[in-house]
Amino acid sequence: MGSPTIKPPQRKLPLSIVTAAICALAFIALLYTERITSFSSSNVFKFKSCAKKAASKSSTPTKGNRTAEENSVINYAADDRFEFDPKECNVAEGKWMFNRSYKPLYTDRSCPYLDRQVSCVKNGRQDSDYRKWEWQLDDCILPRFNPKIALEKIRGKRVMFVGDSLQRGQWQSFVCMVEFVIPQDQKSMRRGRVHTVFRAKEYNATIEFYWAPYLVESNTDVKIIGNPKKRIIRVDSVAKHAKKWMEVDILVFNTYVWWQTGVNIKSLWGSFANGEEGYEELNGAVSYNIALKTWANWVDSNVNPNTTRVFFTTMSPTHQRSADWNNKNGIKCYNETKPIMKRGHWGTGSDKRFMNVVRNVGDKMKVPVTFLNITQLSEYRIDAHASIYTELQGKLLDEEQKADPLHFADCIHWCLPGVPDTWNKILYAHL
């Protein structure tokens, strides 16, 4: 690799220098391609591991009498990955590793702020292995969530999660991951139908949730309309909701599952005060695109990036079709006890058209938005949904309903503690 005019005869560059050069070139290429691949279910470009990392992996002995789960336990002492850097680490590239010794920071019995909808163990779920899988990134280490450091990061700030019931799950997860280190007399919860506020008095901080399932306005924002054909979305207006987002320091948005109704979306321009006529029925992805542009325009016009950080949680997969993971005799996610291990699995519950809308709208925004790309890692977790261990219209499923998972298993929402904790570990790593 040296100049041929000055290279001494019979001399070669040390292998370590050649290896370092190759790794450096691969790293530079990765920086240029990371933005392209961050929303993809699989990378367009593949890079071989650098020698040091490859040697570390190959030097770990595998005992033949161990199960696959035991062999997949994370060995932090032998870990040779990079420290987490938001600009360099692709959180979509990794695998779920079973760790029998892992204990969540909270349980659905220890945290008093969890909804019954996601309190699976309290609702009768017997197996607990779904809580012992950790998301391990391929090339870097996702930091352990430290509740005291997390609270210091948000000291004196307002944090607000905005979106649907899946975003409410992420908010509850975040609250439960920090609340237990706060003295009882230094914390409070004020619940509202639309806006709920957890206050950490000692840190002069709030962790809030604001209900806006479409982000833009709709006729089903407060009083839920069960029939999706009767829902009307005001795709050009976010003002009613957005006035509650002002002066917030950290905003975490999401919207996806409410757009997945299987019917065209009644999309309205103008005010509901003028009646509900004048709407146009649009394909879900088309209506979503218009609505997300409305949201993006508000962010660009109203958010000061010097004082407010904006995050967007990508779509949370649903697992309604067991044939997606080749379980032809299965019933949705019911009775699934392990994640999918096939790399790059992508089911019918994650619509790439919506992922592309998020990417395209985000690319054109002036205000920086950090996208928490949780879709691929969540795709694998068919085992972690609420399933039959949940409630319906405020009541726990009865035995007859539990015996009919085809109609009653919830394969949209996640048990807590569970997968949304990992979403918040990624958020924590970005703060």
Coordinates of C-alpha atoms in Angstrom, one line a residue:
M1 CA 0.0 0.0 0.0
G2 CA 3.1 2.3 0.3
S3 CA 4.6 4.3 -2.7
P4 CA 6.4 1.9 -5.1
T5 CA 9.2 4.5 -5.7
I6 CA 10.3 4.5 -2.0
K7 CA 9.3 1.1 -0.8
P8 CA 12.3 -0.9 0.5
P9 CA 12.7 -4.3 -1.1
Q10 CA 11.1 -7.2 0.7
R11 CA 9.2 -4.9 3.2
K12 CA 5.4 -5.1 3.9
L13 CA 3.3 -3.0 6.1
P14 CA 2.4 -4.7 9.4
L15 CA -0.9 -6.6 9.3
S16 CA -2.2 -4.4 12.1
I17 CA -1.9 -1.3 10.0
V18 CA -3.6 -2.9 7.0
T19 CA -6.4 -4.1 9.2
A20 CA -6.8 -0.6 10.8
A21 CA -6.9 1.0 7.3
I22 CA -9.6 -1.4 6.1
C23 CA -11.6 -0.8 9.3
A24 CA -11.3 2.9 8.9
L25 CA -12.5 2.8 5.3
A26 CA -15.4 0.6 6.4
F27 CA -16.3 3.0 9.2
I28 CA -16.3 6.0 6.8
A29 CA -18.5 4.2 4.4
L30 CA -20.9 3.3 7.3
L31 CA -21.2 7.0 8.2
Y32 CA -22.3 7.8 4.6
T33 CA -24.8 4.9 4.4
E34 CA -26.2 4.9 8.0
R35 CA -28.9 7.5 7.2
I36 CA -30.0 5.5 4.2
T37 CA -30.2 2.2 6.0
S38 CA -31.6 3.4 9.3
F39 CA -35.3 2.9 8.2
S40 CA -34.7 -0.3 6.3
S41 CA -35.6 -3.8 7.6
S42 CA -32.2 -4.9 6.3
N43 CA -29.0 -3.2 5.3
V44 CA -28.2 -2.4 1.7
F45 CA -24.5 -2.6 2.3
K46 CA -22.8 -5.3 4.4
F47 CA -19.5 -4.9 6.0
K48 CA -17.2 -7.6 7.4
S49 CA -16.3 -7.3 11.1
C50 CA -13.0 -5.7 11.9
A51 CA -10.3 -8.2 12.9
K52 CA -10.4 -7.5 16.6
K53 CA -14.1 -7.8 16.9
A54 CA -14.2 -11.0 14.8
A55 CA -11.5 -12.5 16.9
S56 CA -13.4 -11.7 20.1
K57 CA -16.5 -13.4 18.8
S58 CA -14.7 -16.5 17.5
S59 CA -12.7 -16.9 20.7
T60 CA -15.8 -17.5 22.9
P61 CA -16.2 -21.3 23.3
T62 CA -19.6 -22.8 22.8
K63 CA -20.4 -25.8 25.0
G64 CA -22.4 -28.5 23.2
N65 CA -24.5 -29.3 26.3
R66 CA -25.9 -25.7 26.5
T67 CA -29.2 -24.7 25.1
A68 CA -29.4 -22.0 22.4
E69 CA -30.8 -19.6 25.0
E70 CA -27.9 -20.2 27.4
N71 CA -25.4 -19.7 24.6
S72 CA -27.1 -16.4 23.7
V73 CA -26.7 -14.8 27.2
I74 CA -24.7 -11.6 26.9
N75 CA -21.1 -11.8 28.0
Y76 CA -20.3 -8.2 28.9
A77 CA -16.8 -9.0 30.0
A78 CA -15.8 -10.3 26.6
D79 CA -17.8 -7.6 24.7
D80 CA -15.6 -5.8 22.1
R81 CA -18.2 -3.6 20.5
F82 CA -18.0 0.2 20.4
E83 CA -19.5 2.5 23.0
F84 CA -22.9 3.9 21.9
D85 CA -22.7 6.9 19.7
P86 CA -26.1 8.1 18.2
K87 CA -24.4 9.2 15.0
E88 CA -22.7 5.9 14.4
C89 CA -24.9 3.1 15.9
N90 CA -27.9 1.6 14.0
V91 CA -30.3 0.5 16.6
A92 CA -32.2 -1.6 14.1
E93 CA -29.2 -4.0 13.6
G94 CA -28.9 -6.5 16.4
K95 CA -30.5 -9.5 18.0
W96 CA -32.4 -10.5 21.1
M97 CA -30.3 -12.3 23.7
F98 CA -31.7 -14.4 26.5
N99 CA -30.4 -13.5 29.9
R100 CA -31.9 -15.6 32.7
S101 CA -30.4 -13.4 35.4
Y102 CA -31.8 -10.2 33.9
K103 CA -34.4 -8.4 36.1
P104 CA -36.5 -5.5 34.9
L105 CA -36.2 -2.3 36.9
Y106 CA -39.9 -2.7 37.9
T107 CA -42.8 -5.1 37.8
D108 CA -46.5 -4.6 37.1
R109 CA -46.9 -5.1 40.9
S110 CA -44.2 -2.8 42.0
C111 CA -45.1 0.2 39.8
P112 CA -48.4 1.8 40.8
Y113 CA -48.8 3.7 37.6
L114 CA -49.4 0.9 35.0
D115 CA -52.7 0.5 33.3
R116 CA -54.4 -2.8 33.8
Q117 CA -54.4 -3.2 30.0
V118 CA -50.6 -4.0 30.0
S119 CA -50.2 -5.6 33.4
C120 CA -49.9 -9.1 32.1
V121 CA -48.5 -10.9 35.1
K122 CA -51.0 -9.3 37.4
N123 CA -53.7 -10.4 34.9
G124 CA -52.6 -14.0 35.1
R125 CA -49.7 -14.6 32.7
Q126 CA -47.6 -17.4 34.1
D127 CA -44.5 -17.5 32.0
S128 CA -41.9 -14.8 32.6
D129 CA -39.2 -15.5 30.0
Y130 CA -40.5 -12.7 27.8
R131 CA -39.0 -10.3 30.3
K132 CA -35.5 -11.8 30.1
W133 CA -34.6 -10.9 26.6
E134 CA -32.2 -8.0 26.0
W135 CA -31.6 -6.2 22.7
Q136 CA -27.9 -6.4 21.7
L137 CA -26.7 -4.2 19.0
D138 CA -24.3 -5.6 16.4
D139 CA -21.6 -2.9 16.5
C140 CA -22.0 -1.0 19.7
I141 CA -23.3 -1.3 23.3
L142 CA -26.7 0.1 24.2
P143 CA -26.1 1.7 27.7
R144 CA -27.8 0.3 30.7
F145 CA -30.7 2.4 31.8
N146 CA -29.7 4.2 35.0
P147 CA -32.8 5.9 36.6
K148 CA -30.9 8.4 38.6
I149 CA -28.9 9.5 35.6
A150 CA -32.0 9.6 33.5
L151 CA -33.6 11.9 36.1
E152 CA -30.6 14.2 36.1
K153 CA -30.8 14.4 32.3
I154 CA -34.3 15.8 32.6
R155 CA -33.8 17.9 35.7
G156 CA -35.7 21.1 35.4
K157 CA -37.4 19.9 32.2
R158 CA -40.8 18.9 30.8
V159 CA -40.8 15.6 28.9
M160 CA -43.9 14.8 26.9
F161 CA -44.9 11.7 25.0
V162 CA -47.6 12.4 22.4
G163 CA -49.6 9.9 20.5
D164 CA -51.8 6.8 20.9
S165 CA -52.1 4.0 23.4
L166 CA -48.7 2.5 22.3
Q167 CA -47.1 5.8 23.1
R168 CA -48.9 5.8 26.4
G169 CA -47.3 2.4 27.0
Q170 CA -43.8 3.9 26.3
W171 CA -44.6 6.8 28.7
Q172 CA -45.8 4.4 31.4
S173 CA -42.6 2.4 30.9
F174 CA -40.4 5.5 31.3
V175 CA -42.2 6.6 34.4
C176 CA -41.9 3.1 36.0
M177 CA -38.2 3.0 35.1
V178 CA -37.5 6.1 37.2
E179 CA -40.2 6.5 39.8
F180 CA -38.9 3.9 42.3
V181 CA -35.8 6.0 43.1
I182 CA -37.9 9.0 44.0
P183 CA -39.1 9.4 47.6
Q184 CA -42.8 9.0 48.0
D185 CA -43.4 12.5 49.1
Q186 CA -41.4 13.8 46.1
K187 CA -43.6 12.5 43.3
S188 CA -47.1 12.8 42.2
M189 CA -49.4 11.8 39.3
R190 CA -52.3 13.9 37.9
R191 CA -54.4 12.0 35.5
G192 CA -56.6 13.5 32.8
R193 CA -58.6 12.1 30.0
V194 CA -56.2 13.7 27.4
H195 CA -53.3 15.0 29.4
T196 CA -51.6 13.2 32.3
V197 CA -48.6 14.5 34.2
F198 CA -46.1 12.6 36.5
R199 CA -44.1 15.1 38.5
A200 CA -40.7 14.4 40.0
K201 CA -40.6 17.3 42.5
E202 CA -37.1 16.7 43.7
Y203 CA -35.9 17.1 40.1
N204 CA -38.3 19.9 39.2
A205 CA -39.2 17.7 36.2
T206 CA -42.4 16.3 34.6
I207 CA -42.9 13.2 32.5
E208 CA -46.2 13.8 30.6
F209 CA -48.5 12.0 28.2
Y210 CA -50.8 13.7 25.8
W211 CA -53.4 11.7 23.9
A212 CA -53.5 12.5 20.1
P213 CA -53.7 9.2 18.2
Y214 CA -53.4 10.9 14.8
L215 CA -51.3 13.9 16.0
V216 CA -53.7 16.0 13.9
E217 CA -57.3 16.6 15.0
S218 CA -60.1 14.1 14.6
N219 CA -63.7 13.5 15.7
T220 CA -62.5 10.6 17.8
D221 CA -59.9 12.3 19.9
V222 CA -61.8 12.3 23.1
K223 CA -64.9 10.2 22.7
I224 CA -63.6 7.1 21.0
I225 CA -65.6 6.1 17.9
G226 CA -65.3 2.3 17.5
N227 CA -66.4 2.1 13.9
P228 CA -63.4 3.3 11.7
K229 CA -65.8 4.2 8.9
K230 CA -67.3 6.9 11.0
R231 CA -64.0 8.5 12.0
I232 CA -63.0 11.8 10.3
I233 CA -59.5 13.1 10.4
R234 CA -58.8 16.8 10.0
V235 CA -55.5 16.3 8.2
D236 CA -54.7 20.0 7.8
S237 CA -54.9 21.0 11.5
V238 CA -52.8 20.2 14.6
A239 CA -53.4 23.5 16.4
K240 CA -55.9 22.2 19.1
H241 CA -53.4 19.6 20.2
A242 CA -50.2 21.6 19.6
K243 CA -51.0 24.4 22.0
K244 CA -50.3 21.8 24.8
W245 CA -46.9 21.0 23.3
M246 CA -45.6 24.5 23.6
E247 CA -42.7 25.2 26.1
V248 CA -42.0 21.5 26.4
D249 CA -38.2 20.6 26.5
I250 CA -38.3 17.0 25.2
L251 CA -41.2 15.9 22.8
V252 CA -41.6 12.3 21.9
F253 CA -44.2 11.7 19.1
N254 CA -45.7 8.7 17.5
T255 CA -48.7 7.8 15.3
Y256 CA -49.3 4.6 13.3
V257 CA -51.7 1.9 14.4
W258 CA -54.9 4.1 14.3
W259 CA -54.2 4.5 10.5
Q260 CA -54.3 0.7 10.1
T261 CA -58.0 0.2 9.8
G262 CA -58.3 -1.6 6.5
V263 CA -60.6 1.1 5.1
N264 CA -60.1 4.4 3.5
I265 CA -59.6 7.4 5.8
K266 CA -62.2 10.1 5.7
S267 CA -59.9 13.1 5.4
L268 CA -61.2 16.6 6.0
W269 CA -59.9 20.0 5.2
G270 CA -61.3 22.9 7.2
S271 CA -63.2 23.0 10.5
F272 CA -65.6 20.6 12.2
A273 CA -67.6 23.6 13.1
N274 CA -68.6 23.9 9.5
G275 CA -70.0 20.4 9.5
E276 CA -68.4 17.1 8.6
E277 CA -69.2 17.4 4.9
G278 CA -66.4 18.0 2.4
Y279 CA -64.2 15.2 3.5
E280 CA -62.4 13.0 0.9
E281 CA -61.9 9.2 1.4
L282 CA -58.2 8.6 1.0
N283 CA -55.9 5.6 1.2
G284 CA -54.4 5.3 4.7
A285 CA -50.8 6.0 3.6
V286 CA -51.9 9.0 1.5
S287 CA -53.9 10.5 4.4
Y288 CA -51.0 9.7 6.8
N289 CA -48.6 11.6 4.5
I290 CA -50.7 14.7 4.5
A291 CA -51.2 14.6 8.3
L292 CA -47.5 14.1 9.0
K293 CA -46.6 17.0 6.8
T294 CA -49.1 19.1 8.8
W295 CA -47.3 18.0 12.0
A296 CA -43.8 18.6 10.5
N297 CA -44.9 22.2 9.4
W298 CA -45.9 22.9 13.0
V299 CA -42.6 21.6 14.4
D300 CA -40.6 23.7 11.9
S301 CA -42.6 26.8 12.6
N302 CA -42.9 26.5 16.4
V303 CA -40.0 24.5 17.9
N304 CA -36.7 26.2 18.8
P305 CA -34.1 23.5 18.4
N306 CA -31.8 25.3 20.8
T307 CA -34.3 24.7 23.7
T308 CA -36.4 21.7 22.6
R309 CA -35.5 18.3 21.4
V310 CA -37.9 16.4 19.2
F311 CA -38.1 12.6 18.9
F312 CA -40.3 10.4 16.8
T313 CA -40.9 6.7 17.7
T314 CA -41.4 4.7 14.5
M315 CA -44.2 2.3 14.0
S316 CA -44.9 -0.4 16.6
P317 CA -45.5 -3.7 14.8
T318 CA -48.7 -5.7 15.2
H319 CA -48.6 -9.5 15.1
Q320 CA -52.1 -10.5 14.0
R321 CA -51.1 -13.2 11.4
S322 CA -49.1 -16.2 12.7
A323 CA -48.4 -17.3 9.1
D324 CA -46.0 -14.4 9.0
W325 CA -43.6 -16.4 11.1
N326 CA -44.5 -19.8 9.6
N327 CA -46.7 -20.9 12.5
K328 CA -49.6 -22.0 10.3
N329 CA -51.5 -23.6 13.3
G330 CA -51.0 -20.5 15.5
I331 CA -53.7 -18.0 16.5
K332 CA -52.2 -14.5 16.1
C333 CA -49.6 -14.0 18.9
Y334 CA -51.4 -16.3 21.3
N335 CA -49.2 -18.7 23.2
E336 CA -46.0 -17.5 21.6
T337 CA -43.2 -17.8 24.1
K338 CA -40.0 -16.9 22.2
P339 CA -38.9 -14.1 19.8
I340 CA -38.5 -14.7 16.1
M341 CA -34.8 -15.5 15.5
K342 CA -34.7 -15.0 11.7
R343 CA -32.7 -11.8 11.0
G344 CA -34.5 -9.1 9.1
H345 CA -38.0 -10.7 9.7
W346 CA -40.7 -8.2 8.5
G347 CA -44.3 -9.1 8.9
T348 CA -47.6 -7.8 7.5
G349 CA -48.1 -5.8 10.7
S350 CA -45.5 -3.2 9.7
D351 CA -46.4 -1.3 6.6
K352 CA -43.3 0.0 4.8
R353 CA -45.3 2.7 3.0
F354 CA -45.8 4.4 6.3
M355 CA -42.1 4.0 7.2
N356 CA -41.2 5.6 3.9
V357 CA -43.6 8.5 4.7
V358 CA -41.9 9.1 8.0
R359 CA -38.5 9.1 6.4
N360 CA -39.4 11.3 3.5
V361 CA -41.2 13.9 5.7
G362 CA -38.4 13.8 8.2
D363 CA -35.7 14.4 5.6
K364 CA -37.3 17.7 4.5
M365 CA -37.7 19.1 8.0
K366 CA -35.7 22.1 9.2
V367 CA -35.8 21.3 12.9
P368 CA -33.7 18.2 13.7
V369 CA -35.9 15.2 14.7
T370 CA -34.3 12.1 16.2
F371 CA -36.1 9.0 15.0
L372 CA -36.3 6.2 17.5
N373 CA -36.2 3.3 15.0
I374 CA -37.9 0.6 17.2
T375 CA -39.8 -1.2 14.4
Q376 CA -37.3 -3.9 13.4
L377 CA -36.3 -4.9 16.9
S378 CA -40.0 -5.0 17.9
E379 CA -40.9 -7.1 14.8
Y380 CA -39.2 -10.1 16.4
R381 CA -41.1 -10.0 19.7
I382 CA -44.2 -12.1 18.9
D383 CA -44.0 -13.4 22.5
A384 CA -44.3 -10.0 24.3
H385 CA -47.8 -8.8 23.6
A386 CA -50.6 -8.6 26.1
S387 CA -52.5 -11.4 24.3
I388 CA -55.3 -12.7 26.5
Y389 CA -53.8 -11.2 29.7
T390 CA -55.5 -7.8 29.2
E391 CA -58.8 -5.9 29.5
L392 CA -61.6 -5.0 27.2
Q393 CA -63.7 -1.9 27.7
G394 CA -62.4 -1.6 31.3
K395 CA -62.9 -5.2 32.3
L396 CA -60.5 -8.1 32.4
L397 CA -61.2 -10.8 29.8
D398 CA -63.3 -13.6 31.3
E399 CA -62.6 -17.3 30.9
E400 CA -64.9 -17.5 27.8
Q401 CA -63.1 -14.7 26.1
K402 CA -59.7 -16.1 27.0
A403 CA -60.7 -19.3 25.3
D404 CA -61.3 -17.4 22.1
P405 CA -57.9 -15.8 21.3
L406 CA -58.8 -15.3 17.6
H407 CA -61.3 -12.6 18.6
F408 CA -59.9 -11.4 21.9
A409 CA -56.1 -11.8 22.0
D410 CA -54.4 -8.3 21.9
C411 CA -51.4 -8.6 19.6
I412 CA -51.0 -4.8 19.3
H413 CA -50.2 -3.7 22.9
W414 CA -47.1 -4.8 24.8
C415 CA -46.9 -6.3 28.3
L416 CA -45.0 -4.1 30.8
P417 CA -42.3 -4.5 31.8
G418 CA -41.4 -5.5 28.3
V419 CA -40.4 -4.3 24.8
P420 CA -41.2 -0.6 25.4
D421 CA -38.5 -0.6 28.1
T422 CA -36.0 -1.2 25.2
W423 CA -37.5 1.8 23.3
N424 CA -36.8 3.9 26.4
K425 CA -33.2 2.6 26.7
I426 CA -32.7 3.9 23.1
L427 CA -34.3 7.2 24.1
Y428 CA -32.1 7.4 27.2
A429 CA -29.0 6.7 25.1
H430 CA -29.9 9.8 22.9
L431 CA -30.6 12.2 25.8

